[in-house]
Short mmCIF file of C-alpha atoms in Angstrom, two decimals:
data_model
loop_
_atom_site.label_atom_id
_atom_site.label_comp_id
_atom_site.label_asym_id
_atom_site.label_seq_id
_atom_site.Cartn_x
_atom_site.Cartn_y
_atom_site.Cartn_z
CA UNK A 1 -13.11 -53.84 -9.96
CA UNK A 2 -13.52 -50.76 -12.53
CA UNK A 3 -15.76 -48.64 -10.93
CA UNK A 4 -13.26 -49.32 -7.56
CA UNK A 5 -9.90 -48.07 -9.62
CA UNK A 6 -11.84 -45.42 -11.12
CA UNK A 7 -12.95 -44.13 -7.33
CA UNK A 8 -9.33 -44.52 -6.09
CA UNK A 9 -7.93 -42.30 -9.09
CA UNK A 10 -10.36 -39.62 -8.51
CA UNK A 11 -10.12 -39.38 -4.92
CA UNK A 12 -5.86 -39.26 -5.68
CA UNK A 13 -6.74 -36.11 -8.24
CA UNK A 14 -8.97 -34.34 -5.73
CA UNK A 15 -6.59 -35.11 -2.69
CA UNK A 16 -3.13 -33.56 -5.16
CA UNK A 17 -5.80 -30.64 -6.19
CA UNK A 18 -6.06 -29.74 -2.75
CA UNK A 19 -2.78 -30.42 -1.56
CA UNK A 20 -1.38 -28.34 -4.52
CA UNK A 21 -3.20 -25.93 -3.51
CA UNK A 22 -2.43 -25.26 0.01
CA UNK A 23 1.30 -24.91 -0.98
CA UNK A 24 0.68 -22.29 -3.19
CA UNK A 25 -1.40 -20.54 -0.94
CA UNK A 26 0.88 -21.19 1.38
CA UNK A 27 4.39 -19.82 -0.96
CA UNK A 28 2.51 -16.79 -1.68
CA UNK A 29 1.67 -15.72 1.59
CA UNK A 30 4.05 -12.79 2.58
CA UNK A 31 6.26 -13.25 5.46
CA UNK A 32 5.60 -12.47 8.83
CA UNK A 33 6.93 -8.95 10.36
CA UNK A 34 8.99 -9.94 13.50
CA UNK A 35 9.55 -7.90 16.34
CA UNK A 36 13.16 -7.26 18.41
CA UNK A 37 12.25 -10.79 20.27
CA UNK A 38 11.82 -12.90 16.93
CA UNK A 39 8.15 -12.98 17.36
CA UNK A 40 5.17 -12.34 14.80
CA UNK A 41 3.96 -9.33 15.03
CA UNK A 42 0.05 -9.81 15.83
CA UNK A 43 -2.82 -7.29 14.81
CA UNK A 44 -4.30 -7.68 18.49
CA UNK A 45 -1.47 -6.29 20.13
CA UNK A 46 0.62 -2.84 20.51
CA UNK A 47 4.18 -2.19 19.72
CA UNK A 48 6.94 0.62 19.90
CA UNK A 49 8.61 1.60 16.31
CA UNK A 50 11.80 2.00 17.09
CA UNK A 51 14.88 3.06 15.18
CA UNK A 52 17.43 0.57 13.65
CA UNK A 53 21.30 0.48 15.24
CA UNK A 54 23.33 2.10 13.01
CA UNK A 55 26.84 0.65 12.14
CA UNK A 56 28.19 2.03 15.49
CA UNK A 57 25.64 0.55 17.64
CA UNK A 58 23.89 3.48 18.47
CA UNK A 59 20.52 4.57 17.81
CA UNK A 60 19.45 7.43 15.83
CA UNK A 61 17.07 9.14 18.28
CA UNK A 62 13.94 7.29 20.02
CA UNK A 63 10.87 5.96 18.96
CA UNK A 64 7.58 7.62 17.41
CA UNK A 65 5.25 10.28 19.20
CA UNK A 66 2.73 12.86 18.27
CA UNK A 67 3.56 16.60 18.72
CA UNK A 68 2.42 19.79 17.36
CA UNK A 69 3.34 21.43 13.81
CA UNK A 70 5.58 24.67 14.65
CA UNK A 71 4.73 26.19 17.78
CA UNK A 72 1.10 25.39 18.31
CA UNK A 73 -0.11 22.11 20.25
CA UNK A 74 -2.56 21.57 17.16
CA UNK A 75 -2.60 20.28 14.63
CA UNK A 76 -0.90 17.27 15.69
CA UNK A 77 1.62 15.02 13.07
CA UNK A 78 3.84 12.35 13.38
CA UNK A 79 7.58 13.00 14.82
CA UNK A 80 10.26 11.14 16.17
CA UNK A 81 11.57 11.30 19.75
CA UNK A 82 14.85 12.84 19.99
CA UNK A 83 16.16 10.75 22.89
CA UNK A 84 17.17 7.78 22.35
CA UNK A 85 15.79 6.74 25.99
CA UNK A 86 12.07 7.41 24.94
CA UNK A 87 10.39 4.50 23.41
CA UNK A 88 7.40 7.38 22.04
CA UNK A 89 4.00 5.94 21.63
CA UNK A 90 2.45 2.22 21.13
CA UNK A 91 1.08 1.78 17.69
CA UNK A 92 -1.06 -1.09 16.52
CA UNK A 93 -1.37 -2.57 13.02
CA UNK A 94 -4.39 -3.43 10.88
CA UNK A 95 -3.89 -4.94 7.45
CA UNK A 96 -6.38 -4.51 4.85
CA UNK A 97 -6.58 -8.62 5.16
CA UNK A 98 -6.16 -9.54 8.73
CA UNK A 99 -5.66 -13.20 8.29
CA UNK A 100 -5.09 -15.20 11.62
CA UNK A 101 -3.93 -11.55 13.24
CA UNK A 102 -0.70 -11.81 11.39
CA UNK A 103 1.13 -8.42 10.45
CA UNK A 104 2.93 -9.38 7.39
CA UNK A 105 5.48 -7.68 4.99
CA UNK A 106 4.50 -5.96 1.49
CA UNK A 107 0.79 -5.65 2.70
CA UNK A 108 -1.40 -2.79 2.85
CA UNK A 109 -2.04 -1.58 6.68
CA UNK A 110 -3.29 0.98 8.89
CA UNK A 111 -0.88 2.73 11.65
CA UNK A 112 -2.53 3.72 14.32
CA UNK A 113 -1.38 5.67 17.86
CA UNK A 114 -2.84 3.70 20.98
CA UNK A 115 -4.43 7.20 22.22
CA UNK A 116 -7.93 8.73 21.36
CA UNK A 117 -8.48 11.40 19.31
CA UNK A 118 -5.51 14.28 19.53
CA UNK A 119 -6.17 18.02 18.23
CA UNK A 120 -9.76 16.21 17.11
CA UNK A 121 -8.66 13.94 14.54
CA UNK A 122 -8.46 10.10 14.81
CA UNK A 123 -5.03 8.42 15.96
CA UNK A 124 -4.69 6.40 12.63
CA UNK A 125 -1.63 7.45 10.27
CA UNK A 126 -2.19 9.85 7.16
CA UNK A 127 -0.25 11.42 4.37
CA UNK A 128 -0.57 14.73 3.45
CA UNK A 129 -0.44 15.92 -0.42
CA UNK A 130 -0.63 12.18 -0.81
CA UNK A 131 -1.92 12.56 -4.57
CA UNK A 132 1.50 14.45 -5.36
CA UNK A 133 4.06 13.46 -3.11
CA UNK A 134 6.83 16.05 -2.60
CA UNK A 135 8.60 17.35 0.14
CA UNK A 136 5.69 18.70 1.81
CA UNK A 137 4.33 15.35 2.03
CA UNK A 138 4.15 14.45 5.81
CA UNK A 139 3.02 11.89 7.93
CA UNK A 140 0.11 13.28 9.76
CA UNK A 141 -2.87 11.82 11.93
CA UNK A 142 -6.47 11.86 11.00
CA UNK A 143 -7.09 9.02 8.74
CA UNK A 144 -9.40 6.39 8.67
CA UNK A 145 -9.17 2.58 9.68
CA UNK A 146 -10.71 0.36 6.78
CA UNK A 147 -12.74 0.76 4.17
CA UNK A 148 -9.84 0.00 1.24
CA UNK A 149 -10.75 2.33 -1.86
CA UNK A 150 -9.87 5.69 -3.68
CA UNK A 151 -11.04 7.84 -0.76
CA UNK A 152 -8.73 6.01 1.99
CA UNK A 153 -5.82 6.11 0.15
CA UNK A 154 -3.76 8.14 2.26
CA UNK A 155 -4.12 6.15 5.41
CA UNK A 156 -2.54 2.78 3.98
CA UNK A 157 0.94 2.09 4.64
CA UNK A 158 2.83 -1.21 4.05
CA UNK A 159 5.88 -2.36 6.47
CA UNK A 160 9.14 -3.47 4.10
CA UNK A 161 12.77 -5.59 4.62
CA UNK A 162 15.42 -3.35 5.10
CA UNK A 163 18.63 -4.97 5.54
CA UNK A 164 18.56 -8.49 7.20
CA UNK A 165 16.77 -7.68 10.21
CA UNK A 166 15.11 -4.75 10.05
CA UNK A 167 12.35 -2.82 8.07
CA UNK A 168 11.32 0.47 6.56
CA UNK A 169 7.63 2.08 6.28
CA UNK A 170 6.68 2.45 2.94
CA UNK A 171 3.63 4.39 1.34
CA UNK A 172 2.60 2.63 -2.06
CA UNK A 173 -1.25 1.70 -1.05
CA UNK A 174 -2.53 -0.97 -3.60
CA UNK A 175 -6.47 -0.94 -2.26
CA UNK A 176 -7.53 0.69 -5.41
CA UNK A 177 -6.48 -1.01 -8.49
CA UNK A 178 -7.34 1.96 -10.77
CA UNK A 179 -5.63 4.64 -8.89
CA UNK A 180 -2.47 6.42 -9.53
CA UNK A 181 -0.24 6.42 -6.70
CA UNK A 182 3.41 7.69 -6.28
CA UNK A 183 5.39 5.18 -3.96
CA UNK A 184 7.77 6.31 -1.21
CA UNK A 185 9.57 5.50 1.72
CA UNK A 186 8.97 7.22 5.20
CA UNK A 187 12.03 9.37 6.43
CA UNK A 188 12.71 12.07 8.76
CA UNK A 189 13.00 15.68 7.98
CA UNK A 190 14.39 18.35 10.67
CA UNK A 191 11.63 21.04 11.10
CA UNK A 192 11.90 23.64 13.73
CA UNK A 193 14.25 21.45 15.49
CA UNK A 194 12.32 18.21 15.51
CA UNK A 195 12.50 15.21 13.42
CA UNK A 196 9.25 15.02 11.31
CA UNK A 197 7.96 11.83 9.46
CA UNK A 198 8.12 12.50 5.60
CA UNK A 199 7.90 10.63 2.44
CA UNK A 200 11.67 10.59 0.76
CA UNK A 201 13.34 8.62 -1.91
CA UNK A 202 16.62 9.45 -0.59
CA UNK A 203 17.26 8.26 2.87
CA UNK A 204 14.17 5.87 4.73
CA UNK A 205 14.05 5.62 8.50
CA UNK A 206 15.26 1.62 9.24
CA UNK A 207 13.33 0.35 12.13
CA UNK A 208 12.31 -2.30 14.25
CA UNK A 209 9.44 -3.15 16.48
CA UNK A 210 9.17 -3.48 20.03
CA UNK A 211 6.24 -5.05 21.88
CA UNK A 212 4.61 -2.80 24.53
#
């Protein structure tokens, strides 16, 4: 009888610990990023990054695209379409730890255009001058997918909530525990009449995601 009681108690304790661990893991998981249709962003799908509507209900420009810097076609960098009628180029999001294929907020990830190499560079986003981000820290391409660590710091971004339904893109990599990084938001700077993405502490680009 005592053996049966002891076995019951042990079984109950194991069940309790397992259940509590599951609840804790679920509670600690960052919330998923949602597209404009209210569906979770998936790693195996492509999306347009679009500006969120402002208080007047109008869009500020279009989606994100590649364009040459200055008057030259190459090298290319990340820009915003001037026309709100243009969705730009689809992108995919590749988290550092793609659990169940869901893209989550506050999680390191790579952002990749659905294009082959452009100007001899990979279509993966990368930050220029990422060690000391300043006014000339622009969002470029030529980044690396995966391989988290000090050599790939420039290629990691995050998606953060910004308001009730909107988001912002952030450069604040946590893939290297001993590396010093300066966290900044991704915003827009006018350059030669075009809207180029760069790092800012003032005006983040408020965005939403639409499945391509």
